[in-house]
Coordinates of C-alpha atoms in Angstrom, one line a residue:
X1 CA -61.7 36.5 202.1
X2 CA -59.4 33.7 200.9
X3 CA -60.4 34.4 197.2
X4 CA -59.5 38.1 197.6
X5 CA -56.2 37.2 199.0
X6 CA -55.4 34.8 196.1
X7 CA -56.4 37.6 193.6
X8 CA -54.2 40.1 195.3
X9 CA -51.2 37.7 195.3
X10 CA -51.7 37.0 191.6
X11 CA -51.8 40.7 190.7
X12 CA -48.7 41.4 192.8
X13 CA -46.8 38.6 191.0
X14 CA -47.8 40.0 187.6
X15 CA -46.5 43.5 188.4
X16 CA -43.3 42.0 189.8
X17 CA -42.7 40.3 186.4
X18 CA -43.0 43.5 184.4
X19 CA -39.8 45.3 183.2
X20 CA -38.7 48.2 185.2
X21 CA -39.1 51.8 183.9
X22 CA -37.2 55.0 184.7
X23 CA -39.2 58.2 184.9
X24 CA -37.4 61.0 182.9
X25 CA -38.2 64.6 183.8
X26 CA -39.2 66.8 180.8
X27 CA -36.5 69.3 181.5
X28 CA -33.7 66.8 182.0
X29 CA -30.5 66.9 180.0
X30 CA -31.8 64.1 177.7
X31 CA -34.4 66.4 176.1
X32 CA -32.0 69.4 175.7
X33 CA -30.2 70.0 172.4
X34 CA -26.5 69.4 172.5
X35 CA -24.3 72.5 171.7
X36 CA -20.7 72.2 170.8
X37 CA -18.5 74.1 173.3
X38 CA -15.3 76.0 172.3
X39 CA -12.4 73.6 171.8
X40 CA -9.9 75.1 174.1
X41 CA -7.2 72.7 172.7
X42 CA -7.5 74.4 169.3
X43 CA -8.5 77.9 170.0
X44 CA -6.7 80.6 172.0
X45 CA -8.6 82.8 174.4
X46 CA -8.8 86.4 173.2
X47 CA -6.3 87.6 175.8
X48 CA -3.9 84.8 175.0
X49 CA -4.1 85.4 171.2
X50 CA -3.4 89.1 171.5
X51 CA -0.5 88.3 173.9
X52 CA 0.9 85.7 171.4
X53 CA 0.8 88.3 168.7
X54 CA 2.5 91.0 170.8
X55 CA 5.2 88.5 171.7
X56 CA 5.7 87.7 168.0
X57 CA 6.1 91.3 167.3
X58 CA 8.6 91.7 170.1
X59 CA 10.7 88.8 168.7
X60 CA 10.7 90.3 165.2
X61 CA 11.0 94.1 165.5
X62 CA 12.8 94.3 162.2
X63 CA 9.6 93.3 160.4
X64 CA 6.6 93.8 162.7
X65 CA 5.2 96.7 164.7
X66 CA 2.1 96.7 166.9
X67 CA -0.1 99.4 168.3
X68 CA -3.3 99.4 170.4
X69 CA -5.9 102.0 169.6
X70 CA -8.7 102.8 172.1
X71 CA -11.9 104.7 171.7
X72 CA -15.2 105.1 173.5
X73 CA -18.5 107.0 173.8
X74 CA -21.5 107.0 176.1
X75 CA -19.8 104.8 178.7
X76 CA -18.7 102.2 176.2
X77 CA -15.1 101.6 175.3
X78 CA -13.2 99.4 172.9
X79 CA -9.7 98.8 171.8
X80 CA -8.2 97.4 168.6
X81 CA -4.8 95.9 168.1
X82 CA -3.1 96.7 164.7
X83 CA 0.0 94.9 163.4
X84 CA 2.1 96.2 160.5
X85 CA 4.4 94.0 158.5
X86 CA 7.1 95.5 156.3
X87 CA 10.6 94.3 155.4
X88 CA 11.7 98.0 155.7
X89 CA 10.3 99.4 158.9
X90 CA 11.7 102.9 158.5
X91 CA 10.2 103.3 155.0
X92 CA 6.8 102.2 156.3
X93 CA 6.8 104.5 159.3
X94 CA 7.8 107.5 157.2
X95 CA 5.2 106.7 154.6
X96 CA 2.4 106.4 157.1
X97 CA 3.4 109.8 158.6
X98 CA 3.4 111.3 155.2
X99 CA -0.1 110.0 154.5
X100 CA -1.4 111.4 157.7
X101 CA 0.2 114.7 157.0
X102 CA -1.6 114.8 153.6
X103 CA -4.9 114.0 155.2
X104 CA -4.5 116.9 157.6
X105 CA -3.6 119.5 155.0
X106 CA -5.4 118.1 152.0
X107 CA -2.5 118.9 149.7
X108 CA -3.0 115.8 147.6
X109 CA -2.0 117.1 144.2
X110 CA 1.3 118.6 145.3
X111 CA 3.0 115.3 146.2
X112 CA 0.6 112.7 144.9
X113 CA 3.2 110.7 143.0
X114 CA 5.5 110.0 145.9
X115 CA 3.0 107.8 147.8
X116 CA 2.7 104.8 145.5
X117 CA 6.0 103.1 146.2
X118 CA 4.6 100.4 148.4
X119 CA 1.6 98.0 147.9
X120 CA -0.6 98.1 151.0
X121 CA -3.0 95.2 152.0
X122 CA -5.4 95.9 154.9
X123 CA -7.0 92.8 156.6
X124 CA -9.6 92.6 159.3
X125 CA -10.4 89.5 161.3
X126 CA -12.8 88.8 164.1
X127 CA -15.4 91.4 163.2
X128 CA -18.1 89.0 164.5
X129 CA -17.4 87.6 168.0
X130 CA -18.5 84.0 167.3
X131 CA -16.1 83.5 164.3
X132 CA -13.1 82.5 166.3
X133 CA -11.3 80.7 163.4
X134 CA -10.8 84.1 161.6
X135 CA -8.5 85.4 164.4
X136 CA -6.6 82.1 164.4
X137 CA -5.9 82.7 160.7
X138 CA -4.6 86.2 161.5
X139 CA -2.1 84.7 164.0
X140 CA -1.1 82.1 161.5
X141 CA -0.4 84.7 158.7
X142 CA 1.7 86.8 161.1
X143 CA 3.6 83.7 162.2
X144 CA 4.4 82.9 158.5
X145 CA 5.4 86.6 157.8
X146 CA 7.8 86.4 160.8
X147 CA 9.2 83.1 159.5
X148 CA 8.4 81.2 162.7
X149 CA 6.0 79.1 160.7
X150 CA 6.1 78.1 157.0
X151 CA 3.6 77.4 154.2
X152 CA 3.7 73.9 152.8
X153 CA 5.4 73.7 149.4
X154 CA 6.4 77.3 149.3
X155 CA 10.0 78.5 148.7
X156 CA 10.9 81.0 151.4
X157 CA 13.3 83.0 149.2
X158 CA 10.6 83.4 146.6
X159 CA 8.2 84.5 149.3
X160 CA 10.6 87.1 150.6
X161 CA 11.0 88.5 147.1
X162 CA 7.2 88.7 146.8
X163 CA 6.9 90.7 150.1
X164 CA 9.7 93.1 149.4
X165 CA 7.5 96.0 148.4
X166 CA 4.3 94.9 150.2
X167 CA 3.0 96.5 153.5
X168 CA 0.5 94.3 155.3
X169 CA -1.8 95.8 158.0
X170 CA -3.6 93.2 160.1
X171 CA -6.4 93.7 162.7
X172 CA -6.5 90.3 164.3
X173 CA -9.6 90.9 166.4
X174 CA -11.8 93.8 165.5
X175 CA -14.6 92.9 168.0
X176 CA -12.8 92.2 171.2
X177 CA -15.8 92.9 173.4
X178 CA -18.1 90.7 171.4
X179 CA -15.5 87.9 171.5
X180 CA -15.4 88.0 175.3
X181 CA -19.2 87.5 175.4
X182 CA -18.7 84.4 173.3
X183 CA -16.0 83.1 175.6
X184 CA -18.3 83.7 178.5
X185 CA -20.8 81.3 177.0
X186 CA -22.9 83.2 174.5
X187 CA -21.6 81.2 171.6
X188 CA -24.0 82.7 169.0
X189 CA -23.1 86.4 169.7
X190 CA -21.9 88.3 166.6
X191 CA -22.4 91.8 167.8
X192 CA -20.2 94.1 169.8
X193 CA -20.3 94.7 173.6
X194 CA -23.5 96.8 173.4
X195 CA -25.4 94.8 170.8
X196 CA -24.5 96.5 167.5
X197 CA -23.5 94.5 164.4
X198 CA -20.2 96.1 163.4
X199 CA -20.7 95.0 159.8
X200 CA -23.9 97.1 159.5
X201 CA -22.6 100.2 161.2
X202 CA -20.8 101.8 158.1
X203 CA -22.3 104.7 156.2
X204 CA -23.0 103.2 152.7
X205 CA -26.7 102.5 152.6
X206 CA -26.8 102.4 156.4
X207 CA -29.9 101.6 158.3
X208 CA -32.0 100.0 155.6
X209 CA -33.8 96.9 156.8
X210 CA -35.0 94.0 154.7
X211 CA -38.2 92.0 155.4
X212 CA -36.3 89.3 157.3
X213 CA -34.4 91.8 159.4
X214 CA -33.4 90.4 162.8
X215 CA -32.1 92.9 165.3
X216 CA -30.2 90.3 167.2
X217 CA -28.2 89.5 164.0
X218 CA -28.1 92.8 162.2
X219 CA -28.7 95.8 164.6
X220 CA -27.0 98.7 162.7
X221 CA -26.7 101.0 165.7
X222 CA -28.2 104.5 166.2
X223 CA -26.2 106.0 163.4
X224 CA -23.4 105.3 161.0
X225 CA -20.1 105.0 162.9
X226 CA -21.9 105.2 166.2
X227 CA -19.6 102.4 167.5
X228 CA -16.0 103.0 168.7
X229 CA -14.8 99.9 166.8
X230 CA -16.1 101.2 163.4
X231 CA -14.8 104.7 164.2
X232 CA -11.3 103.3 164.7
X233 CA -11.5 101.1 161.6
X234 CA -12.6 104.0 159.5
X235 CA -9.7 106.2 160.5
X236 CA -7.3 103.3 160.0
X237 CA -8.6 102.7 156.5
X238 CA -8.4 106.3 155.5
X239 CA -4.9 106.7 156.9
X240 CA -3.6 103.4 155.4
X241 CA -5.2 104.1 152.0
X242 CA -4.8 100.4 151.1
X243 CA -4.8 98.9 147.6
X244 CA -6.5 95.7 148.8
X245 CA -9.0 95.3 151.7
X246 CA -10.1 91.9 152.9
X247 CA -12.8 91.5 155.6
X248 CA -12.5 87.9 156.9
X249 CA -15.6 86.0 158.2
X250 CA -16.8 82.4 158.6
X251 CA -20.2 80.7 158.1
X252 CA -19.7 79.5 154.6
X253 CA -17.0 79.2 151.9
X254 CA -17.1 82.2 149.7
X255 CA -15.1 84.9 148.0
X256 CA -17.2 88.1 147.8
X257 CA -16.6 91.4 146.1
X258 CA -18.9 94.5 146.3
X259 CA -21.7 95.0 146.5
X260 CA -23.4 93.7 149.7
X261 CA -26.3 96.2 149.5
X262 CA -27.0 95.5 145.8
X263 CA -27.7 92.5 143.8
X264 CA -24.8 93.2 141.4
X265 CA -21.1 93.9 141.1
X266 CA -19.5 97.2 140.1
X267 CA -19.0 98.0 136.4
X268 CA -15.7 98.3 134.5
X269 CA -12.2 97.0 134.5
X270 CA -11.6 97.1 138.3
X271 CA -14.5 94.7 138.8
X272 CA -13.1 92.4 136.2
X273 CA -9.7 92.4 137.9
X274 CA -11.3 91.6 141.2
X275 CA -13.2 88.6 139.8
X276 CA -10.1 87.3 138.0
X277 CA -8.2 87.3 141.3
X278 CA -11.0 85.6 143.1
X279 CA -11.3 82.9 140.5
X280 CA -7.6 82.2 140.8
X281 CA -8.0 81.9 144.6
X282 CA -11.0 79.6 144.2
X283 CA -9.2 77.3 141.8
X284 CA -5.9 77.0 143.6
X285 CA -6.8 77.3 147.3
X286 CA -10.6 76.8 147.8
X287 CA -10.6 73.7 145.5
X288 CA -13.4 75.3 143.5
X289 CA -15.8 75.1 146.4
X290 CA -16.1 78.8 147.1
X291 CA -19.0 80.9 145.9
X292 CA -17.8 84.0 143.9
X293 CA -19.7 87.2 143.1
X294 CA -21.2 90.1 145.0
X295 CA -22.2 89.5 148.5
X296 CA -25.7 90.8 147.9
X297 CA -26.2 88.7 144.8
X298 CA -24.7 85.5 146.1
X299 CA -25.8 85.0 149.7
X300 CA -29.5 85.4 149.1
X301 CA -30.0 88.6 151.1
X302 CA -28.9 92.2 151.0
X303 CA -26.7 93.6 153.7
X304 CA -26.7 97.4 154.3
X305 CA -23.9 99.4 156.0
X306 CA -21.1 97.0 155.5
X307 CA -17.3 97.7 155.7
X308 CA -16.5 96.3 152.2
X309 CA -19.0 98.5 150.5
X310 CA -17.6 101.5 152.3
X311 CA -14.1 100.6 151.4
X312 CA -15.1 100.4 147.7
X313 CA -17.4 103.4 147.4
X314 CA -15.9 105.9 149.9
X315 CA -12.2 105.0 150.5
X316 CA -12.0 103.9 146.8
X317 CA -9.9 100.8 147.5
X318 CA -9.2 99.2 144.1
X319 CA -9.9 95.7 145.4
X320 CA -12.4 95.3 148.3
X321 CA -13.3 91.8 149.4
X322 CA -15.1 89.8 152.0
X323 CA -13.8 86.2 152.5
X324 CA -15.9 83.5 154.2
X325 CA -13.3 80.9 155.1
X326 CA -15.4 78.1 156.8
X327 CA -18.9 76.9 157.4
X328 CA -20.6 73.7 158.6
X329 CA -24.0 73.4 157.0
X330 CA -24.8 70.2 159.0
X331 CA -24.8 72.2 162.3
X332 CA -28.1 73.4 163.8
X333 CA -28.9 77.1 163.8
X334 CA -28.2 77.3 167.5
X335 CA -25.0 75.2 167.5
X336 CA -23.0 78.3 166.6
X337 CA -19.5 77.2 167.5
X338 CA -19.7 74.2 165.2
X339 CA -21.4 76.2 162.5
X340 CA -18.8 78.9 162.3
X341 CA -15.6 77.1 163.4
X342 CA -13.8 73.8 162.8
X343 CA -14.1 71.5 165.8
X344 CA -11.5 68.9 165.0
X345 CA -7.7 69.3 164.5
X346 CA -7.6 68.0 160.9
X347 CA -10.2 70.5 159.6
X348 CA -8.7 73.3 161.7
X349 CA -5.2 72.7 160.3
X350 CA -6.6 72.4 156.7
X351 CA -8.5 75.7 156.9
X352 CA -5.5 77.6 158.3
X353 CA -3.2 76.2 155.6
X354 CA -5.5 76.7 152.7
X355 CA -6.4 80.3 153.6
X356 CA -2.9 81.3 154.6
X357 CA -1.7 80.2 151.2
X358 CA -4.6 82.2 149.6
X359 CA -3.5 85.4 151.3
X360 CA 0.1 84.9 150.2
X361 CA -1.2 84.5 146.7
X362 CA -2.9 87.8 147.1
X363 CA 0.4 89.4 148.2
X364 CA 2.0 87.9 145.1
X365 CA -0.6 88.7 142.5
X366 CA -2.1 91.9 143.9
X367 CA 0.6 94.3 142.7
X368 CA 0.4 92.8 139.2
X369 CA -3.4 93.2 139.1
X370 CA -3.1 96.9 140.2
X371 CA -0.5 99.0 138.4
X372 CA 0.8 100.7 141.6
X373 CA 3.5 102.8 139.9
X374 CA 1.5 104.3 137.1
X375 CA -1.3 105.9 139.0
X376 CA -2.1 109.4 137.7
X377 CA -2.4 112.3 140.1
X378 CA -6.1 112.5 139.5
X379 CA -6.5 108.9 140.4
X380 CA -4.6 109.4 143.6
X381 CA -6.7 112.4 144.4
X382 CA -9.9 110.4 143.9
X383 CA -8.6 107.8 146.4
X384 CA -7.9 110.4 149.2
X385 CA -10.5 111.2 151.7
X386 CA -10.3 114.9 152.4
X387 CA -10.4 116.8 155.6
X388 CA -14.2 117.0 155.0
X389 CA -14.3 113.3 156.0
X390 CA -12.6 114.1 159.3
X391 CA -15.0 117.0 160.0
X392 CA -17.9 114.8 159.1
X393 CA -16.7 112.1 161.5
X394 CA -16.3 114.7 164.3
X395 CA -19.8 116.1 163.7
X396 CA -21.3 112.6 163.6
X397 CA -19.8 111.8 167.0
X398 CA -20.9 115.2 168.5
X399 CA -24.4 114.9 167.0
X400 CA -24.9 111.5 168.6
X401 CA -24.2 113.1 171.9
X402 CA -25.9 116.5 171.7
X403 CA -28.6 116.0 169.1
X404 CA -30.2 119.1 167.5
X405 CA -27.9 121.5 169.3
X406 CA -25.3 120.5 166.8
X407 CA -27.1 122.4 163.9
X408 CA -25.4 125.7 164.8
X409 CA -22.1 124.0 165.2
X410 CA -22.4 122.4 161.8
X411 CA -22.9 125.8 160.2
X412 CA -19.8 127.1 162.0
X413 CA -17.8 124.1 160.9
X414 CA -18.7 124.7 157.2
X415 CA -17.3 128.2 157.6
X416 CA -14.2 126.9 159.2
X417 CA -13.7 124.5 156.3
X418 CA -14.0 127.4 153.8
X419 CA -11.5 129.6 155.7
X420 CA -9.2 126.7 156.2
X421 CA -9.1 126.0 152.4
X422 CA -8.4 129.7 151.8
X423 CA -5.6 129.7 154.3
X424 CA -4.0 126.7 152.6
X425 CA -4.4 128.2 149.2
X426 CA -2.8 131.5 150.3
X427 CA 0.0 129.7 152.1
X428 CA 0.9 127.7 149.0
X429 CA 0.8 130.8 146.8
X430 CA 3.0 132.8 149.3
X431 CA 5.4 129.9 149.5
X432 CA 5.6 129.7 145.7
X433 CA 6.1 133.5 145.4
X434 CA 8.8 133.4 148.1
X435 CA 10.7 130.5 146.4
X436 CA 10.5 132.3 143.0
X437 CA 11.8 135.5 144.6
X438 CA 14.8 133.7 146.2
X439 CA 15.5 132.0 142.9
X440 CA 15.6 135.3 140.9
X441 CA 17.7 137.0 143.6
X442 CA 20.1 134.1 143.6
X443 CA 20.6 134.4 139.9
X444 CA 21.2 138.1 140.1
X445 CA 23.8 137.7 142.8
X446 CA 25.6 135.0 140.9
X447 CA 25.8 137.1 137.7
X448 CA 27.2 140.0 139.6
X449 CA 30.2 138.1 140.8
X450 CA 33.3 138.8 138.6
X451 CA 34.8 135.9 136.8

């Protein structure tokens, strides 16, 4: 009995002398990966950013205008804010109305030469919800255009001279619904509010899937232009008829030209001009870090149904680009905010300064790369998207809703197109004959008056 007590006392003293341990549960915070949250000190909320832009426009009505366009289908709605910069507001408004008039009546050859007085740049930011830095860049560019902020080492008088004949269309946040999902905590979301990748929803090579296709990343939707956001952007692109299109993203540092769905760039002089401009931007503003070439040939995978390929192949924009303005390759695949957006003030400021300056270089060099004033009527005609495009867009939307019942309607619409063209032709001929008759009658009256 006494021996057992001594042994028990000895074992108790041994255990007492051992270091203490803390039991950690397997699902505790120590075993979970650390994700970087949105830095609210650097980044605006989506609502605040749009409000800041509208306030900016309100303070500078002589240079800026803003409109909000809404669309929806099948219970899903979206809205896109569009800002227009022009030193001569009236000229821009008249010109935009003139382009829309042409699109409706398809009389492109009659007045083709009047439309090339201004150089139009169309920019889209925030197409993917998780890429917050792109919308901040849009706000920064608009602030510089309004002269509330300034580019380092740039003469303001020279800048104003550069912008004299340039119209700049800015979509600061194309994917508002997707952005709100990111702000709610889904930091890796790139798709829109119903799970469609807006940069796979355009019609050029739409729906083709590569071997590594990931529906979470690249869901193209049920049909080209099935999404209200892409429907709005398509109509904007057609009505603006830009000379330069830039789709701004983040995830790496790159300056891409078409094609995204092919492992090559387009042939000919336009392609050479695009590359020369990108090389200048890379040397001066990207510090030679940016990848240059076709999106499909440079990234390592092909992308089908992208906006830039549509702008190049269908809208015939002379210079169509995709810019990737930032990427952190040290971030893990699930640490999306850090991967796609600067997280510290120094890097944030550098990215905005470098890429703002790059865009103003585009505004300066673009008109020289494209001979705006010497376009032939045939070239202008090639760039216009005819009324067929509008009918096709209408039919696409109706087909998505009503399916096979649309076949009869399509046949009817084809006949309407034919009769519409005949009506236009006869109207123009009658107008020509009427004007000729008046001209001859006027000459006869004048000659009958005694001198």
